[in-house]
Coordinates of C-alpha atoms in Angstrom, one line a residue:
X1 CA -21.1 40.5 77.6
X2 CA -18.9 37.9 76.4
X3 CA -19.1 36.0 80.3
X4 CA -22.5 36.7 80.3
X5 CA -22.8 34.9 77.0
X6 CA -21.2 31.9 77.6
X7 CA -23.2 31.7 80.9
X8 CA -26.2 31.9 79.1
X9 CA -25.0 29.6 76.1
X10 CA -23.9 26.9 78.8
X11 CA -26.8 26.9 81.3
X12 CA -28.9 26.6 78.3
X13 CA -27.2 24.1 75.7
X14 CA -28.8 20.6 75.2
X15 CA -32.4 19.7 74.6
X16 CA -34.4 21.7 76.4
X17 CA -36.6 19.4 79.7
X18 CA -38.6 22.1 80.5
X19 CA -40.2 25.1 79.1
X20 CA -37.6 28.0 80.9
X21 CA -34.8 25.6 79.6
X22 CA -36.0 26.9 76.0
X23 CA -32.8 29.0 73.7
X24 CA -34.8 31.4 71.7
X25 CA -31.7 32.9 70.8
X26 CA -31.3 29.6 69.2
X27 CA -35.2 28.9 68.7
X28 CA -35.2 32.8 66.6
X29 CA -32.4 31.9 64.6
X30 CA -34.0 28.4 63.7
X31 CA -37.1 30.3 61.9
X32 CA -35.6 32.9 61.1
X33 CA -33.5 31.0 58.6
X34 CA -36.3 29.0 57.2
X35 CA -38.5 32.5 56.5
X36 CA -35.4 33.8 54.9
X37 CA -35.5 30.1 52.5
X38 CA -39.3 30.5 51.8
X39 CA -39.0 34.0 51.0
X40 CA -36.4 33.9 48.5
X41 CA -38.0 30.8 47.0
X42 CA -41.0 32.8 46.6
X43 CA -39.5 35.1 44.9
X44 CA -38.0 33.2 42.4
X45 CA -41.6 31.2 42.0
X46 CA -40.4 28.1 43.1
X47 CA -43.2 27.0 44.6
X48 CA -42.8 23.2 45.4
X49 CA -39.8 24.1 47.5
X50 CA -41.9 27.1 49.2
X51 CA -44.2 24.8 50.2
X52 CA -41.4 21.8 51.1
X53 CA -39.9 24.0 53.0
X54 CA -43.6 25.7 54.5
X55 CA -43.7 21.8 56.0
X56 CA -40.0 21.2 57.6
X57 CA -40.8 25.1 59.0
X58 CA -44.8 23.9 60.7
X59 CA -43.1 21.0 62.4
X60 CA -39.9 21.7 63.7
X61 CA -39.5 22.3 67.9
X62 CA -38.6 25.6 67.0
X63 CA -41.7 26.7 65.2
X64 CA -44.0 25.4 68.1
X65 CA -41.8 27.1 70.6
X66 CA -42.1 30.6 68.9
X67 CA -46.1 29.9 68.4
X68 CA -46.5 29.3 71.7
X69 CA -44.9 31.8 73.2
X70 CA -46.7 34.7 70.8
X71 CA -50.1 32.9 72.0
X72 CA -49.3 33.4 75.4
X73 CA -47.6 36.5 75.5
X74 CA -50.3 39.0 73.8
X75 CA -53.2 40.9 74.5
X76 CA -55.3 38.0 74.4
X77 CA -53.5 35.8 77.0
X78 CA -55.6 35.9 79.7
X79 CA -58.9 35.2 77.2
X80 CA -60.1 32.1 77.0
X81 CA -62.2 30.0 74.1
X82 CA -64.7 27.4 74.1
X83 CA -62.9 25.1 76.4
X84 CA -61.8 28.0 79.2
X85 CA -58.9 27.0 79.3
X86 CA -55.7 29.5 79.5
X87 CA -51.9 28.1 79.2
X88 CA -50.9 31.0 81.9
X89 CA -48.0 28.2 83.6
X90 CA -44.7 27.2 82.4
X91 CA -45.6 23.3 82.3
X92 CA -49.3 23.7 80.6
X93 CA -46.9 26.6 77.9
X94 CA -44.3 23.2 77.6
X95 CA -46.9 20.7 77.0
X96 CA -48.7 22.5 75.1
X97 CA -45.7 22.7 72.9
X98 CA -44.7 19.4 72.6
X99 CA -48.4 18.6 71.9
X100 CA -49.1 21.0 68.7
X101 CA -49.2 18.7 66.1
X102 CA -51.3 18.0 62.5
X103 CA -51.9 14.9 63.3
X104 CA -55.7 14.3 64.3
X105 CA -55.9 18.0 64.6
X106 CA -59.5 19.3 64.8
X107 CA -60.3 22.9 66.0
X108 CA -62.9 24.0 68.3
X109 CA -65.7 26.9 66.9
X110 CA -64.8 30.2 67.9
X111 CA -66.3 32.3 70.6
X112 CA -68.0 35.2 69.9
X113 CA -68.0 38.5 71.8
X114 CA -68.8 42.0 70.8
X115 CA -66.9 45.0 71.2
X116 CA -68.2 48.4 70.9
X117 CA -67.6 50.4 67.4
X118 CA -67.2 54.5 67.0
X119 CA -70.3 54.7 65.1
X120 CA -72.1 53.1 67.7
X121 CA -72.8 50.0 66.4
X122 CA -70.7 46.9 67.6
X123 CA -68.2 44.7 65.7
X124 CA -68.0 40.6 66.2
X125 CA -64.6 39.2 67.2
X126 CA -64.6 35.5 67.6
X127 CA -62.0 34.3 70.3
X128 CA -60.2 30.8 69.0
X129 CA -59.0 28.0 71.9
X130 CA -55.2 28.5 72.8
X131 CA -54.7 25.1 71.4
X132 CA -56.4 27.1 68.1
X133 CA -54.6 30.5 68.5
X134 CA -51.5 28.3 68.3
X135 CA -51.5 26.3 65.5
X136 CA -52.4 29.3 63.6
X137 CA -49.4 31.3 64.7
X138 CA -47.5 28.4 64.0
X139 CA -48.6 28.4 60.0
X140 CA -48.2 31.5 60.2
X141 CA -44.8 31.9 60.6
X142 CA -44.8 29.7 57.6
X143 CA -46.9 32.0 55.8
X144 CA -45.8 35.6 56.5
X145 CA -43.0 35.6 54.5
X146 CA -44.7 35.3 51.4
X147 CA -47.4 37.1 52.1
X148 CA -44.8 39.9 52.5
X149 CA -42.8 38.7 49.8
X150 CA -46.1 39.2 47.4
X151 CA -47.8 41.7 49.1
X152 CA -48.8 45.4 47.1
X153 CA -45.5 47.9 47.8
X154 CA -48.3 50.4 49.4
X155 CA -50.5 47.8 51.4
X156 CA -49.8 49.1 55.1
X157 CA -52.4 47.0 57.1
X158 CA -51.2 44.1 59.5
X159 CA -47.2 44.1 58.2
X160 CA -43.9 44.3 59.9
X161 CA -42.9 47.3 60.6
X162 CA -45.5 49.1 58.6
X163 CA -48.2 52.0 60.1
X164 CA -51.4 53.7 59.3
X165 CA -48.1 56.8 59.8
X166 CA -46.4 55.0 56.2
X167 CA -50.2 54.7 54.6
X168 CA -49.7 58.6 55.4
X169 CA -46.6 59.8 54.3
X170 CA -47.4 57.7 50.9
X171 CA -50.8 60.1 50.5
X172 CA -48.8 63.3 51.4
X173 CA -46.2 62.0 48.6
X174 CA -48.8 61.1 45.8
X175 CA -51.0 64.4 47.1
X176 CA -49.1 67.1 47.8
X177 CA -47.5 68.6 44.9
X178 CA -48.8 71.2 42.3
X179 CA -49.5 68.6 39.2
X180 CA -50.7 65.9 41.5
X181 CA -53.9 64.2 41.3
X182 CA -56.8 66.0 42.0
X183 CA -59.3 63.7 42.4
X184 CA -59.5 60.7 45.0
X185 CA -61.4 57.2 45.3
X186 CA -62.1 57.0 49.3
X187 CA -63.0 53.4 49.2
X188 CA -64.6 51.3 51.8
X189 CA -65.2 47.6 51.6
X190 CA -68.4 46.6 53.2
X191 CA -68.3 44.2 56.2
X192 CA -64.3 42.7 54.3
X193 CA -63.7 40.0 57.4
X194 CA -67.2 38.6 57.4
X195 CA -67.7 38.1 54.1
X196 CA -64.5 36.9 52.0
X197 CA -65.4 33.7 50.0
X198 CA -64.0 30.7 51.5
X199 CA -63.2 28.9 48.1
X200 CA -61.6 31.6 46.6
X201 CA -59.0 31.6 49.8
X202 CA -58.3 27.9 50.6
X203 CA -58.3 27.9 46.0
X204 CA -55.3 30.5 46.3
X205 CA -53.4 31.5 49.7
X206 CA -50.2 29.0 49.8
X207 CA -51.2 27.0 53.2
X208 CA -51.9 24.1 53.7
X209 CA -55.5 23.3 52.5
X210 CA -56.9 20.9 54.7
X211 CA -55.6 22.8 58.0
X212 CA -57.2 25.9 56.8
X213 CA -60.7 24.3 55.4
X214 CA -60.7 23.2 59.3
X215 CA -60.0 26.9 60.1
X216 CA -62.7 28.6 58.3
X217 CA -65.5 25.7 58.5
X218 CA -65.3 25.9 62.4
X219 CA -68.0 27.7 63.3
X220 CA -69.0 30.1 66.0
X221 CA -70.5 29.7 69.9
X222 CA -72.7 32.4 70.4
X223 CA -75.2 32.3 73.1
X224 CA -74.6 28.6 73.6
X225 CA -76.1 28.5 70.1
X226 CA -73.4 26.7 67.1
X227 CA -73.7 28.6 63.7
X228 CA -72.0 27.2 60.8
X229 CA -69.7 29.8 59.5
X230 CA -70.3 29.5 55.3
X231 CA -67.8 32.5 54.5
X232 CA -65.5 35.2 56.1
X233 CA -62.6 35.0 58.3
X234 CA -63.0 36.3 62.0
X235 CA -61.9 38.7 63.4
X236 CA -60.2 37.4 66.4
X237 CA -58.2 35.1 65.4
X238 CA -54.2 35.7 64.5
X239 CA -53.8 34.0 60.8
X240 CA -57.2 36.7 60.1
X241 CA -55.6 40.0 59.1
X242 CA -52.2 38.2 57.2
X243 CA -55.3 36.3 55.4
X244 CA -57.5 39.5 54.7
X245 CA -54.3 41.5 53.5
X246 CA -53.8 38.8 50.6
X247 CA -57.1 38.5 50.0
X248 CA -57.3 42.0 48.9
X249 CA -53.0 42.1 47.2
X250 CA -52.9 42.5 43.6
X251 CA -55.7 45.5 44.3
X252 CA -52.8 47.7 43.3
X253 CA -50.3 45.8 40.9
X254 CA -53.4 44.1 38.9
X255 CA -55.2 47.4 38.7
X256 CA -51.5 49.4 37.2
X257 CA -51.9 46.4 34.7
X258 CA -55.3 46.9 33.6
X259 CA -55.0 50.1 33.0
X260 CA -51.1 49.4 31.6
X261 CA -48.3 50.7 33.7
X262 CA -46.9 53.8 31.9
X263 CA -51.3 55.4 31.1
X264 CA -52.0 54.5 35.2
X265 CA -48.6 56.5 35.4
X266 CA -49.7 59.4 33.1
X267 CA -53.5 59.6 34.7
X268 CA -51.4 59.6 38.1
X269 CA -53.5 56.6 39.3
X270 CA -52.2 55.4 42.8
X271 CA -53.7 53.2 45.2
X272 CA -52.8 53.3 49.3
X273 CA -54.6 50.6 51.5
X274 CA -54.3 49.8 55.0
X275 CA -56.2 47.1 55.6
X276 CA -59.6 47.0 54.2
X277 CA -59.9 50.5 53.8
X278 CA -58.3 52.3 50.8
X279 CA -57.9 55.3 48.5
X280 CA -56.8 55.6 44.8
X281 CA -56.0 58.6 43.4
X282 CA -56.7 60.0 39.7
X283 CA -56.6 63.0 37.4
X284 CA -60.5 62.9 36.8
X285 CA -64.3 61.6 38.0
X286 CA -64.8 60.4 35.2
X287 CA -62.0 58.2 34.8
X288 CA -62.5 56.9 38.3
X289 CA -66.5 56.4 38.5
X290 CA -66.1 55.1 34.5
X291 CA -63.0 53.0 35.1
X292 CA -61.4 52.6 38.1
X293 CA -64.4 51.9 40.1
X294 CA -65.9 49.4 38.0
X295 CA -63.0 47.0 37.8
X296 CA -62.4 47.0 41.5
X297 CA -65.7 46.0 42.2
X298 CA -65.0 43.1 40.5
X299 CA -62.0 42.1 41.6
X300 CA -63.4 42.5 44.8
X301 CA -66.5 40.1 43.5
X302 CA -64.4 37.3 42.6
X303 CA -63.1 37.1 46.7
X304 CA -67.5 37.7 47.7
X305 CA -66.5 41.0 48.6
X306 CA -68.3 44.4 47.6
X307 CA -67.5 48.1 48.8
X308 CA -69.8 50.1 51.1
X309 CA -72.2 52.3 49.5
X310 CA -72.4 54.6 52.2
X311 CA -68.6 54.7 52.1
X312 CA -67.2 55.2 48.9
X313 CA -67.3 58.7 47.2
X314 CA -65.4 60.2 45.0
X315 CA -64.2 64.0 46.0
X316 CA -62.3 66.5 45.0
X317 CA -59.4 67.3 47.5
X318 CA -59.9 70.5 47.7
X319 CA -63.1 69.1 49.2
X320 CA -61.2 66.8 51.3
X321 CA -61.4 63.3 52.7
X322 CA -61.1 61.3 56.2
X323 CA -58.6 58.5 56.3
X324 CA -57.1 56.7 59.5
X325 CA -58.2 59.1 61.6
X326 CA -56.7 62.1 59.9
X327 CA -58.3 64.9 57.1
X328 CA -56.0 65.4 53.6
X329 CA -57.3 68.3 52.2
X330 CA -55.9 71.3 49.9
X331 CA -56.7 75.1 51.0
X332 CA -54.7 77.2 47.9
X333 CA -52.8 74.3 46.6
X334 CA -51.4 73.3 49.8
X335 CA -51.8 70.1 51.6
X336 CA -52.7 70.1 54.7
X337 CA -53.4 66.7 57.3
X338 CA -55.2 67.4 59.8
X339 CA -57.1 65.4 62.9
X340 CA -60.3 64.3 61.3
X341 CA -63.7 66.0 63.1
X342 CA -64.7 62.2 63.9
X343 CA -61.8 61.5 65.4
X344 CA -61.0 63.5 67.5
X345 CA -64.5 63.7 68.8
X346 CA -64.3 59.6 69.6
X347 CA -61.4 60.5 71.4
X348 CA -63.0 63.5 73.5
X349 CA -65.9 60.9 74.2
X350 CA -63.3 58.3 75.8
X351 CA -61.6 61.2 77.7
X352 CA -64.7 62.5 78.7
X353 CA -65.7 58.4 80.1
X354 CA -63.1 58.4 82.3
X355 CA -63.2 61.5 84.3
X356 CA -66.9 60.6 85.1
X357 CA -66.6 57.7 86.1
X358 CA -64.0 58.3 87.9
X359 CA -65.6 61.1 90.1
X360 CA -64.3 60.4 93.6
X361 CA -61.6 59.3 92.8
X362 CA -58.1 60.6 94.2
X363 CA -56.0 63.6 91.6
X364 CA -53.1 61.5 91.1
X365 CA -55.0 58.2 89.9
X366 CA -57.3 60.4 87.3
X367 CA -54.1 61.9 86.2
X368 CA -52.7 58.5 85.8
X369 CA -55.6 57.1 84.3
X370 CA -55.6 60.3 81.8
X371 CA -51.5 60.8 80.8
X372 CA -51.2 57.5 78.7
X373 CA -54.3 57.9 77.1
X374 CA -53.5 62.0 75.9
X375 CA -49.8 60.9 74.9
X376 CA -50.7 58.2 73.2
X377 CA -53.3 60.5 71.1
X378 CA -50.6 63.0 70.9
X379 CA -48.2 60.8 69.4
X380 CA -50.1 59.1 66.9
X381 CA -51.1 62.9 65.2
X382 CA -47.3 64.0 65.8
X383 CA -46.6 63.7 62.2
X384 CA -49.4 66.0 60.8
X385 CA -50.5 69.4 61.5
X386 CA -52.0 69.0 65.4
X387 CA -51.3 72.1 66.8
X388 CA -54.6 74.2 66.7
X389 CA -56.5 70.1 67.8
X390 CA -53.8 69.9 70.5
X391 CA -55.2 72.8 71.6
X392 CA -58.7 73.1 71.5
X393 CA -58.2 69.0 73.6
X394 CA -56.2 70.5 75.9
X395 CA -59.5 73.3 77.0
X396 CA -61.6 70.6 76.4
X397 CA -60.4 68.6 78.6
X398 CA -59.4 71.4 81.2
X399 CA -63.2 72.3 81.2
X400 CA -64.3 69.2 82.0
X401 CA -61.8 68.5 84.9
X402 CA -62.1 72.2 86.3
X403 CA -66.1 71.1 86.5
X404 CA -65.2 67.9 88.2
X405 CA -63.0 69.8 91.0
X406 CA -65.5 71.8 91.4
X407 CA -68.7 69.5 91.9
X408 CA -66.5 68.1 95.1
X409 CA -65.8 71.0 96.6
X410 CA -69.5 72.9 96.1
X411 CA -68.4 75.0 99.6
X412 CA -65.5 75.9 98.9
X413 CA -64.7 79.4 96.6
X414 CA -63.1 79.1 93.1
X415 CA -59.8 80.5 94.8
X416 CA -59.6 77.4 97.0
X417 CA -60.3 74.6 94.3
X418 CA -58.1 76.0 92.1
X419 CA -55.1 76.2 94.5
X420 CA -55.5 72.9 95.8
X421 CA -55.9 71.2 92.1
X422 CA -53.8 73.1 90.3
X423 CA -50.2 74.4 89.8
X424 CA -47.8 76.7 88.1
X425 CA -45.2 74.5 86.1
X426 CA -42.3 75.8 83.5
X427 CA -43.7 79.1 82.7
X428 CA -47.5 77.9 82.5
X429 CA -50.9 78.4 84.4
X430 CA -53.4 76.3 85.3
X431 CA -51.4 73.0 85.3
X432 CA -53.7 69.3 86.7
X433 CA -51.3 68.8 89.5
X434 CA -50.3 67.6 92.8
X435 CA -47.3 66.9 94.5
X436 CA -46.5 63.8 96.2
X437 CA -44.2 61.8 98.2
X438 CA -42.2 58.8 97.2
X439 CA -40.2 56.5 99.7
X440 CA -38.1 58.5 100.1
X441 CA -39.8 61.3 101.2
X442 CA -38.4 63.3 98.5
X443 CA -41.0 65.6 97.1
X444 CA -42.5 65.1 92.9
X445 CA -44.9 66.4 90.8
X446 CA -47.8 63.9 89.4
X447 CA -49.1 67.1 86.6
X448 CA -51.8 66.1 83.5
X449 CA -50.0 65.7 79.7
X450 CA -50.0 69.0 77.7
X451 CA -50.9 68.0 74.7
X452 CA -49.7 70.8 72.9
X453 CA -46.7 70.6 74.0
X454 CA -45.9 67.6 71.5
X455 CA -43.6 69.0 69.0
X456 CA -44.9 67.9 65.5
X457 CA -42.6 65.5 63.4
X458 CA -42.5 64.4 60.3
X459 CA -42.5 60.7 59.8
X460 CA -39.7 58.3 57.9
X461 CA -42.0 56.5 56.1
X462 CA -40.8 53.1 55.2
X463 CA -40.0 51.7 51.5
X464 CA -42.8 49.9 49.8
X465 CA -40.4 48.1 48.4
X466 CA -38.7 46.6 51.8
X467 CA -39.1 43.1 52.9
X468 CA -38.4 42.0 56.5
X469 CA -37.5 38.3 55.3
X470 CA -34.7 39.8 53.3
X471 CA -31.4 39.6 53.6
X472 CA -30.3 42.7 51.4
X473 CA -33.1 44.9 53.6
X474 CA -32.0 43.8 56.7
X475 CA -29.3 47.0 57.5
X476 CA -32.5 49.0 56.2
X477 CA -35.2 46.6 58.9
X478 CA -32.7 47.1 61.9
X479 CA -32.7 50.9 61.3
X480 CA -35.9 51.3 61.2
X481 CA -37.0 49.1 64.2
X482 CA -34.2 51.3 66.1
X483 CA -35.6 54.7 65.0
X484 CA -38.9 53.5 65.6
X485 CA -38.6 52.3 69.2
X486 CA -36.4 55.6 70.1
X487 CA -39.0 57.6 68.8
X488 CA -41.5 55.5 70.7
X489 CA -39.6 55.6 74.2
X490 CA -38.7 59.3 73.9
X491 CA -41.3 60.3 76.8
X492 CA -39.6 57.4 78.6
X493 CA -35.7 59.0 79.6
X494 CA -34.2 55.9 81.7
X495 CA -35.8 53.1 79.9
X496 CA -34.5 55.0 77.3
X497 CA -31.0 55.7 78.0
X498 CA -31.3 51.5 79.0
X499 CA -32.6 50.8 75.6
X500 CA -29.3 53.0 73.9
X501 CA -27.1 51.4 76.1
X502 CA -27.6 48.0 75.4
X503 CA -28.0 48.5 71.3
X504 CA -31.6 47.9 71.2
X505 CA -30.9 44.1 72.1
X506 CA -32.1 41.9 75.3
X507 CA -29.3 40.9 77.5
X508 CA -30.2 37.7 77.9
X509 CA -30.8 36.5 74.8
X510 CA -28.8 39.2 72.1
X511 CA -32.2 39.5 70.4
X512 CA -34.3 42.7 69.4
X513 CA -36.3 44.4 71.9
X514 CA -39.7 45.4 70.0
X515 CA -43.3 46.6 69.9
X516 CA -44.3 43.4 69.6
X517 CA -42.0 41.7 72.6
X518 CA -41.8 44.5 75.0
X519 CA -39.4 44.1 77.9
X520 CA -39.2 44.3 81.5
X521 CA -37.1 46.5 83.5
X522 CA -34.8 44.4 86.0
X523 CA -32.7 44.5 88.4
X524 CA -29.7 43.1 88.7
X525 CA -29.1 43.1 92.5
X526 CA -32.7 42.8 93.6
X527 CA -34.1 45.9 96.2
X528 CA -34.8 43.4 98.6
X529 CA -31.3 42.8 98.5
X530 CA -30.5 46.1 99.2
X531 CA -29.7 46.8 95.3
X532 CA -31.4 50.7 94.2
X533 CA -33.0 52.2 91.5
X534 CA -29.8 53.5 89.4
X535 CA -29.1 52.6 85.6
X536 CA -26.2 51.0 86.8
X537 CA -28.0 48.3 88.4
X538 CA -30.9 47.9 85.2
X539 CA -31.1 46.4 82.3
X540 CA -33.8 45.9 79.8
X541 CA -35.0 42.0 78.9
X542 CA -37.5 40.7 77.5
X543 CA -40.2 39.2 79.3
X544 CA -39.7 35.8 78.6
X545 CA -36.5 36.1 79.1
X546 CA -37.0 37.8 82.0
X547 CA -39.1 34.4 83.4
X548 CA -36.3 32.3 82.4
X549 CA -33.6 33.9 84.5
X550 CA -35.9 34.4 87.8
X551 CA -36.8 30.0 86.7
X552 CA -33.1 28.9 86.0
X553 CA -31.2 31.2 88.7
X554 CA -29.6 33.1 86.3
X555 CA -27.9 36.0 86.6
X556 CA -27.3 39.1 84.2
X557 CA -24.1 42.0 84.1
X558 CA -24.4 45.7 82.7
X559 CA -22.8 45.5 79.1
X560 CA -19.5 47.2 78.5
X561 CA -20.6 50.9 77.5
X562 CA -19.5 51.2 73.6
X563 CA -19.8 54.6 72.9
X564 CA -23.4 56.5 71.6
X565 CA -25.2 54.8 69.0

């Protein structure tokens, strides 16, 4: 491992001359160090120092490289803006990083697209150009430490190492005990991203005001027509979720100050927020209706927002409410969290659509399409009371696939169809599966993922005080990252073993492999040169490190074993 580090270090020494010369380990260390300093100055209230450090970071080469890397590796890397330009070559990425400067920068209008929502309506997205996305990613590097430091403790949407499961865990803490609050204000903001007041944003978000104003006023192109943007921050921009979070930060802390911290605790007032959806608990409906709700409406009005009349309601916990795809309800005094009916219906609709649009597909291809969907849905609901929902969904999917199979062979007997499409596996009959031959001639079974086989596991919630830019919480963050990656990889046995043997680090740059960075399963000796598929011949690399390895002709070796994790 030491030899590898020396080899990579010597190969990447000196100032980079092209994209694949960049030392990503040094880049991330430089940016991380500056972000930690920004967060420290923010905690100490030294805002002039914060501003100076932000300016240094946004003008640094390391931050520019990292910004370009982010927009060329995320899901939107193949989606162009109004200029139809993509950065899909190393040369284009290198030129983009060199040209990413504030002087003379003028953002282009957004390209308007619409994506369907679960209620049948459409959600508008604004797609910035690659240059604008990279500039947003650059300034987000300087804004994120402040957003994480000043954010509400129980705000869980679009934040580092926080998820919907963490919000669910906090609600369980707030509602599960016998003495917990019995009443809930379930709130939803009407078109949050579309109505945020620009003047409030510019006055209150600690970033470059001129750049922020340009982004907000850039306009939108829809059907060839340029439309002005007088309010809101576009869904689709990299920095938009953080801006929306900062607009709503203070909902929890300021409400408790308004009520009085001791009184708020006595009245069992707790706020749990995920993006623009939030829940406020209280010990009486009168408190929520006459005191909490008016204050929330006033808080939002200053920011140009208002509550949705249809989706905002005050309910008793015995009646239950839906939040983030789950139903929270007490049965005889016991809080049970289950997949919501709306979430179950929406998921089945997606499964049905896949089956209906692949009536003539091969069985193994249909299984490969359905398995990631089924596994993803099962893992989302894994921390809650979902066994009954799993079994019901398994049955509904079974009926749909049985009709799919019968339709293909109208002149065959039911027994013939059963033998062709179904197997018995692990004492389980009627498994939708088939047997395939691999390249070596060995037989292997490919079967549909069983939702009911997913074990229920309690989610370990992140601390509300966790700040990824606080060095004193570094160990907590590393432990949290490893636990969640190991859980994510549990059903990918070989990748999991590689991840554990490498202690969760990329072999080339020695930086953490995360859900955000992704990974590439690399063969040390290429298969074309006789290398096998055994774990001894494979390592996990970041996608960017894998490209760098091939472009520069570098080699890696298997890290020496150092005991179990």
